Coordinates of C-alpha atoms and ligand atoms in Angstrom, one line a residue:
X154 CA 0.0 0.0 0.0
X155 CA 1.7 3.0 -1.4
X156 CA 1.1 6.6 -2.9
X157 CA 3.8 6.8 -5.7
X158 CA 4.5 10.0 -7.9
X159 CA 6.4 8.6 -10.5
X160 CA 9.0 10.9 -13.1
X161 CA 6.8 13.8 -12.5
X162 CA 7.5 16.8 -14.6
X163 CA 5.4 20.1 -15.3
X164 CA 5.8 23.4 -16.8
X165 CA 4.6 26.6 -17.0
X166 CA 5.3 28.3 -19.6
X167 CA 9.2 28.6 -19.6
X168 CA 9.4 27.4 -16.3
X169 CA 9.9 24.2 -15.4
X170 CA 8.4 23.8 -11.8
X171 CA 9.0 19.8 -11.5
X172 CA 11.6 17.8 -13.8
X173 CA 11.3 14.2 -13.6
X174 CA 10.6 14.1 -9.7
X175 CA 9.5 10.8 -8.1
X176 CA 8.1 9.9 -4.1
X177 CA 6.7 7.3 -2.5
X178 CA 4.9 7.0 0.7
X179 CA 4.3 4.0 2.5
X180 CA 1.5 3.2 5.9
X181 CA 2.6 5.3 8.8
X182 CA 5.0 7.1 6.7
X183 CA 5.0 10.9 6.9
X184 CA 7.1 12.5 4.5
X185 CA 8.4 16.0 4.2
X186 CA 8.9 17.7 1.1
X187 CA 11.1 20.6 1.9
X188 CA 12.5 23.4 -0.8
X189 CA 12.7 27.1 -1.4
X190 CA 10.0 29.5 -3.1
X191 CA 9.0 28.0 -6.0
X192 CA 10.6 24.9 -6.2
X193 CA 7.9 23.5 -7.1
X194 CA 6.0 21.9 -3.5
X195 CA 2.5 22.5 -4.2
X196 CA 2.9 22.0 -8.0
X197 CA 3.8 18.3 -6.3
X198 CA 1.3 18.5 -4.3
X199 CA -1.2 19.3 -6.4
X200 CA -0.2 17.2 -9.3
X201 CA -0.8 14.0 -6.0
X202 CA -4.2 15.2 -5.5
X203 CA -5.7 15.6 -9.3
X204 CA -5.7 19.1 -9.6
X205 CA -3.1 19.6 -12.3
X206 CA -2.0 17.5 -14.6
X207 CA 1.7 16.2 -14.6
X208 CA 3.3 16.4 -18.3
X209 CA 5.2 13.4 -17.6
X210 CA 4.9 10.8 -15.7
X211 CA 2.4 9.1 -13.3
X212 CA 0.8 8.9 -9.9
X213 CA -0.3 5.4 -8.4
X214 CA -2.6 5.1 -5.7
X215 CA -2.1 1.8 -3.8
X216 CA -1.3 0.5 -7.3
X217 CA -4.1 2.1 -9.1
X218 CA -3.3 4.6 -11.2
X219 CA -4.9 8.6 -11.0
X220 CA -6.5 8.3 -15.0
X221 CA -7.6 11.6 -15.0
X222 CA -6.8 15.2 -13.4
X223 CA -9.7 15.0 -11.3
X224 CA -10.1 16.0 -7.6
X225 CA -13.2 14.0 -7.0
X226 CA -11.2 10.9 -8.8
X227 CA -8.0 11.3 -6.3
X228 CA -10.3 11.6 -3.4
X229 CA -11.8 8.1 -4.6
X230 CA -8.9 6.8 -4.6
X231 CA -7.9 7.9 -0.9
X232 CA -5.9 11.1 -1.5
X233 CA -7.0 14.5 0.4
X234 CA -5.2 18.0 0.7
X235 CA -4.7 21.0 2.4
X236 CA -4.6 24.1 -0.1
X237 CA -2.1 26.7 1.0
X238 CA -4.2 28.9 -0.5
X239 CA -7.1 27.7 1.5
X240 CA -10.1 26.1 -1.0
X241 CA -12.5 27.7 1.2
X242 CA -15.7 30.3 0.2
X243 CA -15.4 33.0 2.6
X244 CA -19.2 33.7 2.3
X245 CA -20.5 30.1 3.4
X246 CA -20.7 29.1 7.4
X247 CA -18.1 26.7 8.3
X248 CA -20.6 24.1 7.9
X249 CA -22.1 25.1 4.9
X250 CA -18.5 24.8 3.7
X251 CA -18.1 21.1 4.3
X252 CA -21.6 20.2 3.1
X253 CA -20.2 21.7 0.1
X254 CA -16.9 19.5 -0.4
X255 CA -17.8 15.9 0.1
X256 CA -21.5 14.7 -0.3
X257 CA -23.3 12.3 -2.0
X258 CA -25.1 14.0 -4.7
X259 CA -26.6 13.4 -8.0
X260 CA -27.7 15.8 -10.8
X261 CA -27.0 18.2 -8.2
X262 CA -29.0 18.1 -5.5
X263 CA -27.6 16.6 -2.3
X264 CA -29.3 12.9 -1.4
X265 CA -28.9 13.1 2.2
X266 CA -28.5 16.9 3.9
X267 CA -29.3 16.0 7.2
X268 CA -26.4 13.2 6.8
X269 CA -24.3 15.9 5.5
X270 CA -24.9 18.3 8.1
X271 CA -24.1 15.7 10.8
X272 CA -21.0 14.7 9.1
X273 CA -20.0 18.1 8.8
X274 CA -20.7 18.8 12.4
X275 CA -18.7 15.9 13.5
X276 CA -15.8 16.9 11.0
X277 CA -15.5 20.2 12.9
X278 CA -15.7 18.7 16.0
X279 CA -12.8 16.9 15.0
X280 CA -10.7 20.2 14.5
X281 CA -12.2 21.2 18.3
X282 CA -14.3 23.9 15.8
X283 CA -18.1 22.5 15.9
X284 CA -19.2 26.2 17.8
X285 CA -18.0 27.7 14.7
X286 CA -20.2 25.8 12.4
X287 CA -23.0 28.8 12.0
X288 CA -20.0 31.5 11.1
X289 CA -19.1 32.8 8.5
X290 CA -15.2 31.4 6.9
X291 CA -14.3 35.1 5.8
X292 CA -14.6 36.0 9.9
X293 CA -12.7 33.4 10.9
X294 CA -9.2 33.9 12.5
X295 CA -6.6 32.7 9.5
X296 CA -5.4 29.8 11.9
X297 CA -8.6 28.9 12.6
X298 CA -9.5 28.9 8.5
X299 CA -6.3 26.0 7.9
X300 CA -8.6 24.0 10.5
X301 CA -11.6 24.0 8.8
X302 CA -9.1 23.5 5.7
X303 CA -8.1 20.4 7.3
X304 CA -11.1 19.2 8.2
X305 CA -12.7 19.3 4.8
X306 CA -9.3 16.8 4.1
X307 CA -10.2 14.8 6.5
X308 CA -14.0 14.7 5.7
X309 CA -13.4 12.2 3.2
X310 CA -11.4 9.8 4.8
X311 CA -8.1 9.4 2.5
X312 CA -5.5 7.2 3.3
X313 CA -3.3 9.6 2.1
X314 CA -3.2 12.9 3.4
X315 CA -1.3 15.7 1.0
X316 CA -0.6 19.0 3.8
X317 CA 0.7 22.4 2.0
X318 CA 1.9 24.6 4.1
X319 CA -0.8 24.3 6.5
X320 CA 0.5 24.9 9.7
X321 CA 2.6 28.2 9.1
X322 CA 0.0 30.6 10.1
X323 CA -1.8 28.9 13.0
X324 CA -1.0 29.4 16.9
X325 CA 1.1 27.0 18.6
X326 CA -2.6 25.7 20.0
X327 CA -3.8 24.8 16.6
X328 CA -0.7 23.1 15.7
X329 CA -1.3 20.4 18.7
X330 CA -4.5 19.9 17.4
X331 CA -3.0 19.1 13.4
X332 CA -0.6 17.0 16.0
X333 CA -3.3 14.9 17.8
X334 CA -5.2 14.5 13.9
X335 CA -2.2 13.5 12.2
X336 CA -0.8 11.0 14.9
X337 CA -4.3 9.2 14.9
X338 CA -4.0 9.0 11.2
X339 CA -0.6 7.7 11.0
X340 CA -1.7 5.2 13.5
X341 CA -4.1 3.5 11.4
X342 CA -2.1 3.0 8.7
X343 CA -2.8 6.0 6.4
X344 CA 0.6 8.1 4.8
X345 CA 1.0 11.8 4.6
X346 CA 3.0 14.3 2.5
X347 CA 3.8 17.4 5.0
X348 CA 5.2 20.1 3.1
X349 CA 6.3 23.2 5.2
X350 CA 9.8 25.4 5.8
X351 CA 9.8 24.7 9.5
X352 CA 12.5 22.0 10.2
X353 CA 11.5 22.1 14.1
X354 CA 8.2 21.0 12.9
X355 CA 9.4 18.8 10.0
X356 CA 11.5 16.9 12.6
X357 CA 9.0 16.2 14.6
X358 CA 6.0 15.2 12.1
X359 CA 7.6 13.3 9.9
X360 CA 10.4 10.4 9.6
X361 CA 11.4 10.7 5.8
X362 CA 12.8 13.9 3.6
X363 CA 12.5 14.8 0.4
X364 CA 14.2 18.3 -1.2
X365 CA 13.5 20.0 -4.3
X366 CA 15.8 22.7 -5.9
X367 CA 14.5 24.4 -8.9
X368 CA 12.3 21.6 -9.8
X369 CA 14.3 18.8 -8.7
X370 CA 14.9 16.3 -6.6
X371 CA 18.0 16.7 -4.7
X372 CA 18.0 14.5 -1.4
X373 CA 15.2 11.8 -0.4
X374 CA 16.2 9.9 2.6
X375 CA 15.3 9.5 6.6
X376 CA 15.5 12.8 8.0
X377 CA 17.1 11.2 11.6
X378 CA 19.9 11.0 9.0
X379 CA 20.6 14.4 7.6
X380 CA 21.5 17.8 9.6
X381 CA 19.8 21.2 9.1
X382 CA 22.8 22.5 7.8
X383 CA 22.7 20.2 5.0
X384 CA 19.0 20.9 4.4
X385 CA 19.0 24.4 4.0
X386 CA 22.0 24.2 2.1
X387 CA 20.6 21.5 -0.4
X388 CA 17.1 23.3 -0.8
X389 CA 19.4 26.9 -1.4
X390 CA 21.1 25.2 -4.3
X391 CA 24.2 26.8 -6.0
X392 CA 27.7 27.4 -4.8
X393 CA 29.2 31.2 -4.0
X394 CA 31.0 31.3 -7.0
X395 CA 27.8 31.2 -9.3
X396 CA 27.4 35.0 -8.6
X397 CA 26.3 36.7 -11.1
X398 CA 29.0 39.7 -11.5
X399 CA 27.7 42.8 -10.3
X400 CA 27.1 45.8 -13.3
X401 CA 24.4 47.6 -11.0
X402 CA 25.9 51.2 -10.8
X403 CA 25.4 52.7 -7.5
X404 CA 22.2 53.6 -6.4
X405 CA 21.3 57.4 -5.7
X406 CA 19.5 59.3 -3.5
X407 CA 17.0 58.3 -1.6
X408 CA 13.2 58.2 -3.1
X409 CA 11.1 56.8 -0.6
X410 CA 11.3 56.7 2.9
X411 CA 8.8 54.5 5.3
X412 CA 8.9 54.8 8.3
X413 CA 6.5 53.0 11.7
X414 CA 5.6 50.3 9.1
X415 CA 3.4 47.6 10.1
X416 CA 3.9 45.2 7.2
X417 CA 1.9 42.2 9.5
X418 CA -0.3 42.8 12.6
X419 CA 0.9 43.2 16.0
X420 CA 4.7 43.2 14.0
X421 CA 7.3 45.7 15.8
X422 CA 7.6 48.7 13.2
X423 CA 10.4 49.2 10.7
X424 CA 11.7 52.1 8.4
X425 CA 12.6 50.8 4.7
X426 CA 14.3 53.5 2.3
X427 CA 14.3 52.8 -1.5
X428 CA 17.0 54.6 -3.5
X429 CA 16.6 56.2 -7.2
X430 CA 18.4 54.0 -9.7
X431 CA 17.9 50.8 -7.8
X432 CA 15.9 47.4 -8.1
X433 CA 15.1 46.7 -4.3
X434 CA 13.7 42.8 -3.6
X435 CA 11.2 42.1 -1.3
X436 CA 11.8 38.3 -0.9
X437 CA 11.3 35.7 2.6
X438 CA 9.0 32.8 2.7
X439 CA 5.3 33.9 1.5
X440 CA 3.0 36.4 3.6
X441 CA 5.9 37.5 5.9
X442 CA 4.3 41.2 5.1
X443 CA 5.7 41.6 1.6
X444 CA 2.3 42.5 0.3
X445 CA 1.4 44.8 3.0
X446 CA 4.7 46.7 1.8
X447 CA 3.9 46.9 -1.8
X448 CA 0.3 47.6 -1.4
X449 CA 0.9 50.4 1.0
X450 CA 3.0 52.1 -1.2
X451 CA 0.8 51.5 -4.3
X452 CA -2.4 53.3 -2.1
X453 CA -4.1 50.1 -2.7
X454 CA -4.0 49.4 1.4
X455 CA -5.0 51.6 3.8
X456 CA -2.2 52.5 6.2
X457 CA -1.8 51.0 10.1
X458 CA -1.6 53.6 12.4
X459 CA 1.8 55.6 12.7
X460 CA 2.4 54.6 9.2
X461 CA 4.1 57.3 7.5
X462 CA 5.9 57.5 3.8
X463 CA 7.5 60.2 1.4
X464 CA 8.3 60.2 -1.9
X465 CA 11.4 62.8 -2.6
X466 CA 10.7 64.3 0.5
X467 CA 6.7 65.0 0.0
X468 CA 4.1 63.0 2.2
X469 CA 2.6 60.1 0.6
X470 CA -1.5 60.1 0.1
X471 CA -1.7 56.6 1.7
X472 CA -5.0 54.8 0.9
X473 CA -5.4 56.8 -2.3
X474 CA -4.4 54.9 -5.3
X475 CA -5.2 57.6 -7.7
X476 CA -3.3 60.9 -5.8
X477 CA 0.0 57.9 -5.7
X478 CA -0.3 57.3 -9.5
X479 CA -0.3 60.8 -9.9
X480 CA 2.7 61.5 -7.6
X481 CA 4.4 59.4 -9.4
X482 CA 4.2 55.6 -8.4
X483 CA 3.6 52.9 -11.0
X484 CA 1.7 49.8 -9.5
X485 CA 2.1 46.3 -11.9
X486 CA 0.5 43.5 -10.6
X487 CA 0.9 39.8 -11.7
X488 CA -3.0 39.3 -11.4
X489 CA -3.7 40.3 -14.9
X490 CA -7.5 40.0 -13.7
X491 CA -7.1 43.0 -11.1
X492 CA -5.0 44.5 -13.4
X493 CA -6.3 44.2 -17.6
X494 CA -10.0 45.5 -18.6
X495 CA -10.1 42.8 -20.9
X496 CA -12.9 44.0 -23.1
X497 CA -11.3 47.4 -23.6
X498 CA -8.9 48.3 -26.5
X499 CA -5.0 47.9 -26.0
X500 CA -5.1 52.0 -26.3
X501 CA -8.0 52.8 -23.8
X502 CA -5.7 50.1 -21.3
X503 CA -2.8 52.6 -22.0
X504 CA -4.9 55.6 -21.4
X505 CA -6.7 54.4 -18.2
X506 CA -4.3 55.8 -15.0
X507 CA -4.3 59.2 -16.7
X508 CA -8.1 60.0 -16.5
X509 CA -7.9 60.1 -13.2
X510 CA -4.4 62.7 -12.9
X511 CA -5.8 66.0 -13.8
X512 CA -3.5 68.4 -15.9
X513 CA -1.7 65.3 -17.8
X514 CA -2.2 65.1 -20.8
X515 CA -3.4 61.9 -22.6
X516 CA -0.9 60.3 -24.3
X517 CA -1.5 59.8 -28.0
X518 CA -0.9 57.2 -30.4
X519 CA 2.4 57.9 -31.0
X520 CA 3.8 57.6 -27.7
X521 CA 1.7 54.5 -27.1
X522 CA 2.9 52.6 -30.4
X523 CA 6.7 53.8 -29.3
X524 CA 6.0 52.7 -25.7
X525 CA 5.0 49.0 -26.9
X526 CA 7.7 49.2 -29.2
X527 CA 10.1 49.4 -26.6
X528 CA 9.2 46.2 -25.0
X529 CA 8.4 43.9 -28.1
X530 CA 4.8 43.8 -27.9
X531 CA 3.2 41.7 -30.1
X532 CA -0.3 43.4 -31.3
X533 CA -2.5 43.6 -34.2
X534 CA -3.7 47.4 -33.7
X535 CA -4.7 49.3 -30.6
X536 CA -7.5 49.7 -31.3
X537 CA -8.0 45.6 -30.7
X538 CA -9.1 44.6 -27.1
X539 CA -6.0 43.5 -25.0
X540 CA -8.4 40.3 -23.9
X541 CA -7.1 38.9 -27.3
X542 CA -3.4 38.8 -26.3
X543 CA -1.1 36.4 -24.6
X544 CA -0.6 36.8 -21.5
X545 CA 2.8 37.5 -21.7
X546 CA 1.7 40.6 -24.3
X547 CA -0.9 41.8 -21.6
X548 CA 1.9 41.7 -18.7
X549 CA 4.5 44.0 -21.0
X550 CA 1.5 46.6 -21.9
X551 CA 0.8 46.6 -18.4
X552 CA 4.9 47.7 -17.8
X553 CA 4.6 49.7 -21.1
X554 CA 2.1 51.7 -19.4
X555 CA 4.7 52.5 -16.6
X556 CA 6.8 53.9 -19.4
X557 CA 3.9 56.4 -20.7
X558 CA 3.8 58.0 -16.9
X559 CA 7.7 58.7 -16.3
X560 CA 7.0 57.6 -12.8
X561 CA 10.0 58.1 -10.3
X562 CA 9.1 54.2 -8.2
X563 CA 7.4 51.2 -9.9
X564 CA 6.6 49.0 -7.8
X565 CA 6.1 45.5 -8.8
X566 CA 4.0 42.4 -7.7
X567 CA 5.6 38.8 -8.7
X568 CA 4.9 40.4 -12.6
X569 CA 6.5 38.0 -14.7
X570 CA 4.2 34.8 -13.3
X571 CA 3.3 32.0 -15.8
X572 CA 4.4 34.3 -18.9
X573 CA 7.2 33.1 -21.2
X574 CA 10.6 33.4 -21.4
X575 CA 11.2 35.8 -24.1
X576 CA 8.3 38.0 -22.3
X577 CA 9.7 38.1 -19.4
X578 CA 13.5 39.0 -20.4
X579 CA 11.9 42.0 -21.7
X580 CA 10.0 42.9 -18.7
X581 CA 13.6 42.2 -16.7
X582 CA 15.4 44.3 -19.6
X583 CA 12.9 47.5 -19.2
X584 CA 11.9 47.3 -15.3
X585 CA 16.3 47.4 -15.5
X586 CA 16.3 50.4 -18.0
X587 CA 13.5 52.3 -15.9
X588 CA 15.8 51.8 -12.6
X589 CA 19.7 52.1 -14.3
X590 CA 19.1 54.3 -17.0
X591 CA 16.2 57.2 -15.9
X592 CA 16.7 56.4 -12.2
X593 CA 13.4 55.1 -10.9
X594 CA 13.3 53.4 -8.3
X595 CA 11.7 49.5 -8.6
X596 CA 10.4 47.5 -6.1
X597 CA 9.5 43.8 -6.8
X598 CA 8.2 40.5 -5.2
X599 CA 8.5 36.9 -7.2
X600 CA 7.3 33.7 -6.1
X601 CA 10.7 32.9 -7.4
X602 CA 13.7 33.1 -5.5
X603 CA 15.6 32.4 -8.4
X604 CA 13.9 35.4 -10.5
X605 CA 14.9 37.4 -7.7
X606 CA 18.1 37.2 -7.0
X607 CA 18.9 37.8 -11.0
X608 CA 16.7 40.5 -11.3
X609 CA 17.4 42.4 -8.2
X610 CA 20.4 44.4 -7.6
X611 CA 19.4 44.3 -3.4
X612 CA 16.7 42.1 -1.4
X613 CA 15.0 42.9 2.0
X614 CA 14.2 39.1 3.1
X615 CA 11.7 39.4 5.6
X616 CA 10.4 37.5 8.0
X617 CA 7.3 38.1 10.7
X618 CA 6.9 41.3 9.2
X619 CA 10.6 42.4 10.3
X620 CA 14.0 42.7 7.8
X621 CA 16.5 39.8 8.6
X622 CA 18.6 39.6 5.8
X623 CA 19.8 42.3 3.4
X624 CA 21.6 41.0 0.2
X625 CA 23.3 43.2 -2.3
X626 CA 24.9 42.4 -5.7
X627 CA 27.6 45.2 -5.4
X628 CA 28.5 43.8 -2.1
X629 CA 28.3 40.4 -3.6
X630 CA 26.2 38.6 -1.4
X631 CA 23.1 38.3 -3.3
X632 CA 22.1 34.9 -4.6
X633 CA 18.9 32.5 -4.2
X634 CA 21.3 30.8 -2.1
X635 CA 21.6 33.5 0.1
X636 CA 18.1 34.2 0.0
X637 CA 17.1 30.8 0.4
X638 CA 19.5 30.5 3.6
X639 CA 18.4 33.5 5.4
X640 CA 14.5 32.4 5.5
X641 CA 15.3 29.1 6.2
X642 CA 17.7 29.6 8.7
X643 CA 15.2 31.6 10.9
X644 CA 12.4 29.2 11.0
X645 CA 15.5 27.3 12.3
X646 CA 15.8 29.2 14.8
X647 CA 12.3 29.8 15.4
Ligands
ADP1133 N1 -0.4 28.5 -12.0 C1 0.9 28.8 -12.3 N2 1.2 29.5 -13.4 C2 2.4 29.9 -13.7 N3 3.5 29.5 -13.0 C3 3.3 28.8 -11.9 C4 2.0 28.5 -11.5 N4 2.1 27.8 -10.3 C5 3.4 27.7 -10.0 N5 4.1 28.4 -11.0 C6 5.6 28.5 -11.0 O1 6.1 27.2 -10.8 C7 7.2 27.2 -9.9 C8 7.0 26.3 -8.8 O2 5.9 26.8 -8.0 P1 5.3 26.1 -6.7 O3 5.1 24.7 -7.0 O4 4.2 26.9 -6.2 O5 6.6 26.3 -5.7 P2 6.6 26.2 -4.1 O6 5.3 25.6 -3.6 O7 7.8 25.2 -3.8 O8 6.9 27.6 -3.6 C9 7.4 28.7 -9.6 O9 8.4 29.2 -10.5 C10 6.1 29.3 -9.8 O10 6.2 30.7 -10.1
MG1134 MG1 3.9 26.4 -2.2

């Protein structure tokens, strides 16, 4: 009786998140996968529990092979998961939640909803939640949320149980309960792939190791075998002299200044100055406040008390998205849906931050064609809506736009995600240009460390919403290795 992932590989796009990966786990067998950002965990994961498809190679379920990428087939076949992006509907109860997941049904309608609502009751009870089953998930503490995560897993009964990063944001209470759950199914024989950066917990949960590096697999073994030392230096990959030489100039003067920011709740506040002519990196394991940061200073976020920023000196109109833009910060998100009005023409997508900055002018065709120009944008008129392009051609209009408005800071949110290579060497090349040559000032995240640490000529890692690492290319000491190191090497501490 085994789960086996067998020569697993996936892209997307013109990255390769898994090459030729295998696991297997046995009864009683918890296994750790371990890596840095994006080595491709939950692709893994998800690949395990029928949610993506792998390009090559296979997963058996106590010899019977997952056919199809289907969630409700894995679950048949004894394989639950925990999202780390929660696969919860904020505006359903608790309850309502789990009737939701796992039910008998046909055409639709449930067969049995008193069943359901006693098996959901008795799921929560499970996770010590059942006086929560009437609220609502969006009101829910974000601990609390991973337990209800956990017990729609559970609801179904799967041998093999697939956890993604589930315990990273709950209180040290809510972790004994995961304990007491995941001890009871060990004990009767099912298997468990725990995925999660905290070796303290890894060492405890589970008996066998496997780490991922850019996509691969780089040790599988029993973790009473290996030292931390080894693991963080495995999953950071690379040697010191792989260093990319430095060709950064020097950064200038100094564009924004924060200062009392609260980049999670209840954190201890920190100043963070961003200099003209500089790529800045805001890297660390994910939700250690990085968003907070970039959303703050795009006005998309209203600011925490004693929260205070200029840009060249001038106070910043935090919570105003509109007076930033016209101050002169550039937002670029990776979620093209937040981002793209798909239905709109390439020019009106162009156009759309100036309507709202009084005495700019619009700018015309001219400058829009040379703006796209400038990043290879592939279009057929703009006067075509941008819904028709790649995704990679959406992503450089998007940073094309940034050209039109001259701003003096771009700040940038994982941008380049699932577009390809050639699209995203031009984003690198221009969000370089706008920073080296006219002396903006560029902020980025990337669910890459990789991307990171070639892109950036300096990343802030952070960590509970505090700075414990800065790594600089001039001063040779930024690499993902580096990167990779310093998150890891607090939860080690932790
Ligand atoms: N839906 C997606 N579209 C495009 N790229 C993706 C997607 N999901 C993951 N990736 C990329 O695949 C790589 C592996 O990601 P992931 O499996 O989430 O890593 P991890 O969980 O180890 O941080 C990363 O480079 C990530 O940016
Ligand atoms: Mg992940």
């Amino acid at each position: 009786m085994t789960l086996v992932l067998q020569g697993i590989s996936r892209d997307f796009g013109p990255v390769r998140a898994l090459d030729d990966v295998s696991l297997a786990i046995g009864p009683g067998e918890c296994r750790a996968l371990y890596g840095g950002n994006g080595s491709g965990k939950s692709t893994m994961a998800k690949i395990a529990s029928g949610i993506l498809s792998a390009g090559a190679g296979r997963v058996l379920v106590d010899d019977r092979p997952l056919a199809r990428t289907s969630p409700a087939e894995a679950r048949a076949l004894g394989v639950g998961i925990t999202f780390q992006e929660l696969s919860l509907i904020g505006e359903l109860t608790t309850g309502e939640n789990l009737v939701l997941a796992d039910v008998p049904r046909r055409f639709g309608f449930l067969l049995d909803r008193r069943g359901a609502d006693a098996a959901a009751h008795a799921a929560l009870k499970r996770v010590g939640l059942a006086g929560l089953r009437g609220r609502r998930v969006e009101l829910l503490q974000t601990g609390e949320k991973y337990l209800v995560e956990l017990a729609k897993a559970l609801q179904s009964h799967p041998r093999y149980l697939i956890i993604d990063e589930l315990t990273s944001a709950m209180h040290a209470s809510e972790v004994e309960i995961f304990a007491g759950l995941l001890a009871e199914h060990l004990a009767a024989g099912g298997g468990a792939l725990f995925v999660s950066h905290r070796l303290p917990e890894l060492r405890r949960f589970c008996n066998t190791i496997s780490v991922l590096r850019n996509g691969k697999l780089v040790f599988e073994g029993a973790l009473a075998d290996v030292a931390d030392d080894d693991l963080v230096k495995w999953a950071g990959g690379g040697h010191r002299d792989e260093m990319p030489a430095s060709r950064a100039p020097l950064a200038g003067e100094i564009r924004v200044q924060a200062t009392g920011l609260r980049p999670l709740p209840g954190a201890r506040p920190i100043n963070l100055a961003f200099r003209s002519g500089e790529i800045t990196g805001i890297g660390g394991l994910p939700d250690q406040g990085q968003k907070h940061i970039q959303r703050l200073l795009a006005g998309l976020q209203p600011a925490v008390a004693g929260e205070r920023v200029t840009l060249s000196g001038a106070a910043l109109a935090l919570g105003d998205s509109a007076a930033i833009a016209a101050q002169g910060i550039s937002f670029v998100s990776g979620d093209r849906d937040e981002m793209v009005f798909a239905r709109r023409t390439i020019r009106e997508n162009m156009q759309a931050p100036f309507v709202a900055m009084k005495g700019r002018p619009m700018p015309d065709d001219a400058a829009i064609l040379a703006a796209l120009d400038r990043l290879n944008t592939r279009h057929a008129g703009i006067d075509r809506p941008i819904g028709g392009l790649s995704g990679g051609n959406q992503q450089k209009i998007l940073v094309a736009r940034c050209l039109l408005l001259n701003p003096q800071v771009i700040v940038a949110e994982d941008c380049t995600k699932g577009i390809d290579v050639a699209s995203r060497n031009d984003v690198h090349h221009l969000l370089r240009e706008l920073a080296h040559v006219q002396g903006a000032a560029v902020i980025v995240t990337s669910s890459d460390d990789q991307e990171l640490a070639g892109l950036c000529d300096r990343v802030l890692v952070l960590d509970g919403g505090q700075v414990i690492a800065e790594l600089s290319k001039v001063e040779q000491t930024l690499d993902a290795q580096a990167i990779v190191s310093a998150y890891m090497k607090q939860e080690r501490a932790a």
